[in-house]
Amino acid sequence: MSRSRPLTVVQITDPHLGAPSEGMYGVTIDTGATLARVLADIRARCPQADLMLATGDLAERPVPATYAQLRKALSGLPMPVHCLPGNHDEPQVMEEALADAPGIDCARVITREDWVVVMLDSTIPGHAGGALDADELEFLEETLSRHPARNALICLHHPVVAVGSRWMDRMKLADAGALFQITDRHTQVRGLLFGHIHQDFEAVRKGVRLIGTPSTCLQFLPESDDFALDALPPAWRHLTLHPDGRIDTQVIYVDEPSRAMHSVSR
Ligand SMILES: [Fe+2]
């Protein structure tokens, strides 16, 4: 029997910092303010979390000033923060801006207690959709081979399966079969955690949890053929990673009744 304790993990995703003042997705929204509300909620409800995972689209406008804003927002949290890029990010600009930030990094492998968390880059320069290139797949294979006795949680920005929204599913991870070949071989993989879809999603594939999380800013309407916003408030995800490989998780929506939204047609 394992003597380890469960790990408490929080996930934030798709904050889209640096959204233009004229709006984003047809809505005028202060994405810095919504991220601040989410982080305040995490501080209040879960200050003892072991780590925070930020799963991409951290910037809407991926310039150094936006990542400086991100760095400032994430500074001083009570848990270390690990970031990976989404399609709106510029990975190199992001890494440079976060370099030497106390408690914030772009680590690719995090080992804590009985778990290994693997952070993948599914971005394709110039494209909204995602893919894992040969280097990323090899990195995953090697990492899982190095940690056969640890439960594994694999994080990436793009959804690994269709979530039931036609417009969104065009951007899901291409050739997920290559990823699943690896996860099928390494039976310690317990979950795949992603963002991008701006909505709550859960499925199970061959015993592996597939988990997608709403954004810290705007949410998309589930099961919509075309782009449509949902009225749900900003959110984050709480995960308990148990020593035996079980994952308990729930989405926490930040109660924000006075959110200023000015929808325009699109
Ligand atoms: Fe995205």
JSON list of C-alpha atoms in Angstrom, two decimals, residues 134-232:
[
{"chain": "A", "resi": 134, "resn": "ALA", "atom": "CA", "xyz": [7.61, 13.62, -33.82]},
{"chain": "A", "resi": 135, "resn": "ASP", "atom": "CA", "xyz": [9.75, 15.33, -31.17]},
{"chain": "A", "resi": 136, "resn": "GLU", "atom": "CA", "xyz": [6.83, 15.77, -28.79]},
{"chain": "A", "resi": 137, "resn": "LEU", "atom": "CA", "xyz": [5.71, 12.16, -29.23]},
{"chain": "A", "resi": 138, "resn": "GLU", "atom": "CA", "xyz": [9.26, 10.92, -28.64]},
{"chain": "A", "resi": 139, "resn": "PHE", "atom": "CA", "xyz": [9.56, 13.16, -25.58]},
{"chain": "A", "resi": 140, "resn": "LEU", "atom": "CA", "xyz": [6.33, 11.69, -24.19]},
{"chain": "A", "resi": 141, "resn": "GLU", "atom": "CA", "xyz": [7.42, 8.13, -24.91]},
{"chain": "A", "resi": 142, "resn": "GLU", "atom": "CA", "xyz": [10.79, 8.68, -23.24]},
{"chain": "A", "resi": 143, "resn": "THR", "atom": "CA", "xyz": [9.30, 10.41, -20.21]},
{"chain": "A", "resi": 144, "resn": "LEU", "atom": "CA", "xyz": [6.73, 7.68, -19.60]},
{"chain": "A", "resi": 145, "resn": "SER", "atom": "CA", "xyz": [9.42, 5.03, -20.04]},
{"chain": "A", "resi": 146, "resn": "ARG", "atom": "CA", "xyz": [11.54, 6.80, -17.44]},
{"chain": "A", "resi": 147, "resn": "HIS", "atom": "CA", "xyz": [8.74, 6.83, -14.87]},
{"chain": "A", "resi": 148, "resn": "PRO", "atom": "CA", "xyz": [6.98, 3.46, -15.16]},
{"chain": "A", "resi": 149, "resn": "ALA", "atom": "CA", "xyz": [6.04, 3.33, -11.49]},
{"chain": "A", "resi": 150, "resn": "ARG", "atom": "CA", "xyz": [4.37, 6.74, -11.38]},
{"chain": "A", "resi": 151, "resn": "ASN", "atom": "CA", "xyz": [0.80, 7.52, -12.37]},
{"chain": "A", "resi": 152, "resn": "ALA", "atom": "CA", "xyz": [0.88, 9.91, -15.31]},
{"chain": "A", "resi": 153, "resn": "LEU", "atom": "CA", "xyz": [-1.21, 12.97, -16.11]},
{"chain": "A", "resi": 154, "resn": "ILE", "atom": "CA", "xyz": [-0.56, 14.32, -19.62]},
{"chain": "A", "resi": 155, "resn": "CYS", "atom": "CA", "xyz": [-1.39, 17.98, -20.27]},
{"chain": "A", "resi": 156, "resn": "LEU", "atom": "CA", "xyz": [-1.71, 19.78, -23.59]},
{"chain": "A", "resi": 157, "resn": "HIS", "atom": "CA", "xyz": [-3.73, 22.65, -24.99]},
{"chain": "A", "resi": 158, "resn": "HIS", "atom": "CA", "xyz": [-5.86, 20.96, -27.66]},
{"chain": "A", "resi": 159, "resn": "PRO", "atom": "CA", "xyz": [-8.66, 18.45, -27.07]},
{"chain": "A", "resi": 160, "resn": "VAL", "atom": "CA", "xyz": [-7.64, 14.91, -27.94]},
{"chain": "A", "resi": 161, "resn": "VAL", "atom": "CA", "xyz": [-11.12, 13.85, -29.07]},
{"chain": "A", "resi": 162, "resn": "ALA", "atom": "CA", "xyz": [-14.13, 15.55, -30.62]},
{"chain": "A", "resi": 163, "resn": "VAL", "atom": "CA", "xyz": [-16.23, 17.30, -27.99]},
{"chain": "A", "resi": 164, "resn": "GLY", "atom": "CA", "xyz": [-19.42, 17.55, -30.07]},
{"chain": "A", "resi": 165, "resn": "SER", "atom": "CA", "xyz": [-19.11, 21.10, -31.43]},
{"chain": "A", "resi": 166, "resn": "ARG", "atom": "CA", "xyz": [-18.56, 21.01, -35.17]},
{"chain": "A", "resi": 167, "resn": "TRP", "atom": "CA", "xyz": [-16.69, 24.33, -35.42]},
{"chain": "A", "resi": 168, "resn": "MET", "atom": "CA", "xyz": [-14.49, 23.50, -32.43]},
{"chain": "A", "resi": 169, "resn": "ASP", "atom": "CA", "xyz": [-13.84, 19.92, -33.46]},
{"chain": "A", "resi": 170, "resn": "ARG", "atom": "CA", "xyz": [-12.13, 21.12, -36.65]},
{"chain": "A", "resi": 171, "resn": "MET", "atom": "CA", "xyz": [-9.35, 22.36, -34.33]},
{"chain": "A", "resi": 172, "resn": "LYS", "atom": "CA", "xyz": [-8.91, 19.27, -32.19]},
{"chain": "A", "resi": 173, "resn": "LEU", "atom": "CA", "xyz": [-5.59, 17.43, -31.99]},
{"chain": "A", "resi": 174, "resn": "ALA", "atom": "CA", "xyz": [-4.71, 15.99, -35.39]},
{"chain": "A", "resi": 175, "resn": "ASP", "atom": "CA", "xyz": [-3.63, 12.35, -35.46]},
{"chain": "A", "resi": 176, "resn": "ALA", "atom": "CA", "xyz": [-4.56, 11.64, -31.87]},
{"chain": "A", "resi": 177, "resn": "GLY", "atom": "CA", "xyz": [-4.01, 7.99, -32.84]},
{"chain": "A", "resi": 178, "resn": "ALA", "atom": "CA", "xyz": [-0.25, 8.46, -32.50]},
{"chain": "A", "resi": 179, "resn": "LEU", "atom": "CA", "xyz": [-0.76, 9.82, -28.98]},
{"chain": "A", "resi": 180, "resn": "PHE", "atom": "CA", "xyz": [-3.13, 7.00, -28.06]},
{"chain": "A", "resi": 181, "resn": "GLN", "atom": "CA", "xyz": [-0.64, 4.39, -29.30]},
{"chain": "A", "resi": 182, "resn": "ILE", "atom": "CA", "xyz": [1.73, 5.69, -26.65]},
{"chain": "A", "resi": 183, "resn": "THR", "atom": "CA", "xyz": [-0.85, 5.98, -23.88]},
{"chain": "A", "resi": 184, "resn": "ASP", "atom": "CA", "xyz": [-2.10, 2.46, -24.69]},
{"chain": "A", "resi": 185, "resn": "ARG", "atom": "CA", "xyz": [1.42, 1.08, -24.21]},
{"chain": "A", "resi": 186, "resn": "HIS", "atom": "CA", "xyz": [2.05, 2.93, -20.95]},
{"chain": "A", "resi": 187, "resn": "THR", "atom": "CA", "xyz": [-0.68, 1.74, -18.65]},
{"chain": "A", "resi": 188, "resn": "GLN", "atom": "CA", "xyz": [0.31, 4.16, -15.88]},
{"chain": "A", "resi": 189, "resn": "VAL", "atom": "CA", "xyz": [-1.33, 6.99, -17.86]},
{"chain": "A", "resi": 190, "resn": "ARG", "atom": "CA", "xyz": [-4.42, 8.00, -15.89]},
{"chain": "A", "resi": 191, "resn": "GLY", "atom": "CA", "xyz": [-5.55, 11.20, -17.52]},
{"chain": "A", "resi": 192, "resn": "LEU", "atom": "CA", "xyz": [-5.25, 13.65, -20.41]},
{"chain": "A", "resi": 193, "resn": "LEU", "atom": "CA", "xyz": [-5.97, 17.23, -19.42]},
{"chain": "A", "resi": 194, "resn": "PHE", "atom": "CA", "xyz": [-6.57, 20.06, -21.88]},
{"chain": "A", "resi": 195, "resn": "GLY", "atom": "CA", "xyz": [-8.08, 23.47, -22.53]},
{"chain": "A", "resi": 196, "resn": "HIS", "atom": "CA", "xyz": [-8.98, 25.26, -25.79]},
{"chain": "A", "resi": 197, "resn": "ILE", "atom": "CA", "xyz": [-12.66, 24.26, -25.75]},
{"chain": "A", "resi": 198, "resn": "HIS", "atom": "CA", "xyz": [-13.83, 26.85, -23.18]},
{"chain": "A", "resi": 199, "resn": "GLN", "atom": "CA", "xyz": [-16.28, 24.37, -21.68]},
{"chain": "A", "resi": 200, "resn": "ASP", "atom": "CA", "xyz": [-16.44, 21.47, -19.24]},
{"chain": "A", "resi": 201, "resn": "PHE", "atom": "CA", "xyz": [-15.80, 18.09, -20.89]},
{"chain": "A", "resi": 202, "resn": "GLU", "atom": "CA", "xyz": [-15.25, 14.63, -19.54]},
{"chain": "A", "resi": 203, "resn": "ALA", "atom": "CA", "xyz": [-14.89, 11.27, -21.24]},
{"chain": "A", "resi": 204, "resn": "VAL", "atom": "CA", "xyz": [-13.06, 8.02, -20.65]},
{"chain": "A", "resi": 205, "resn": "ARG", "atom": "CA", "xyz": [-11.01, 6.12, -23.21]},
{"chain": "A", "resi": 206, "resn": "LYS", "atom": "CA", "xyz": [-9.67, 2.69, -22.27]},
{"chain": "A", "resi": 207, "resn": "GLY", "atom": "CA", "xyz": [-9.77, 3.67, -18.62]},
{"chain": "A", "resi": 208, "resn": "VAL", "atom": "CA", "xyz": [-7.95, 6.96, -19.20]},
{"chain": "A", "resi": 209, "resn": "ARG", "atom": "CA", "xyz": [-9.80, 10.13, -18.19]},
{"chain": "A", "resi": 210, "resn": "LEU", "atom": "CA", "xyz": [-10.08, 12.80, -20.91]},
{"chain": "A", "resi": 211, "resn": "ILE", "atom": "CA", "xyz": [-10.74, 16.13, -19.21]},
{"chain": "A", "resi": 212, "resn": "GLY", "atom": "CA", "xyz": [-11.34, 19.56, -20.76]},
{"chain": "A", "resi": 213, "resn": "THR", "atom": "CA", "xyz": [-11.82, 22.72, -18.77]},
{"chain": "A", "resi": 214, "resn": "PRO", "atom": "CA", "xyz": [-13.68, 26.03, -19.17]},
{"chain": "A", "resi": 215, "resn": "SER", "atom": "CA", "xyz": [-11.76, 29.25, -19.60]},
{"chain": "A", "resi": 216, "resn": "THR", "atom": "CA", "xyz": [-10.90, 31.89, -17.05]},
{"chain": "A", "resi": 217, "resn": "CYS", "atom": "CA", "xyz": [-12.69, 34.37, -19.34]},
{"chain": "A", "resi": 218, "resn": "LEU", "atom": "CA", "xyz": [-15.50, 33.45, -21.78]},
{"chain": "A", "resi": 219, "resn": "GLN", "atom": "CA", "xyz": [-17.20, 30.08, -22.28]},
{"chain": "A", "resi": 220, "resn": "PHE", "atom": "CA", "xyz": [-18.35, 28.46, -25.53]},
{"chain": "A", "resi": 221, "resn": "LEU", "atom": "CA", "xyz": [-21.77, 26.85, -25.88]},
{"chain": "A", "resi": 222, "resn": "PRO", "atom": "CA", "xyz": [-21.46, 23.03, -25.80]},
{"chain": "A", "resi": 223, "resn": "GLU", "atom": "CA", "xyz": [-22.75, 20.95, -28.74]},
{"chain": "A", "resi": 224, "resn": "SER", "atom": "CA", "xyz": [-23.05, 23.96, -31.01]},
{"chain": "A", "resi": 225, "resn": "ASP", "atom": "CA", "xyz": [-22.36, 23.49, -34.73]},
{"chain": "A", "resi": 226, "resn": "ASP", "atom": "CA", "xyz": [-21.22, 27.08, -35.08]},
{"chain": "A", "resi": 227, "resn": "PHE", "atom": "CA", "xyz": [-19.41, 29.51, -32.83]},
{"chain": "A", "resi": 228, "resn": "ALA", "atom": "CA", "xyz": [-21.64, 30.54, -29.92]},
{"chain": "A", "resi": 229, "resn": "LEU", "atom": "CA", "xyz": [-20.95, 31.83, -26.44]},
{"chain": "A", "resi": 230, "resn": "ASP", "atom": "CA", "xyz": [-22.32, 30.35, -23.25]},
{"chain": "A", "resi": 231, "resn": "ALA", "atom": "CA", "xyz": [-23.42, 32.60, -20.39]},
{"chain": "A", "resi": 232, "resn": "LEU", "atom": "CA", "xyz": [-21.40, 30.71, -17.77]}
]
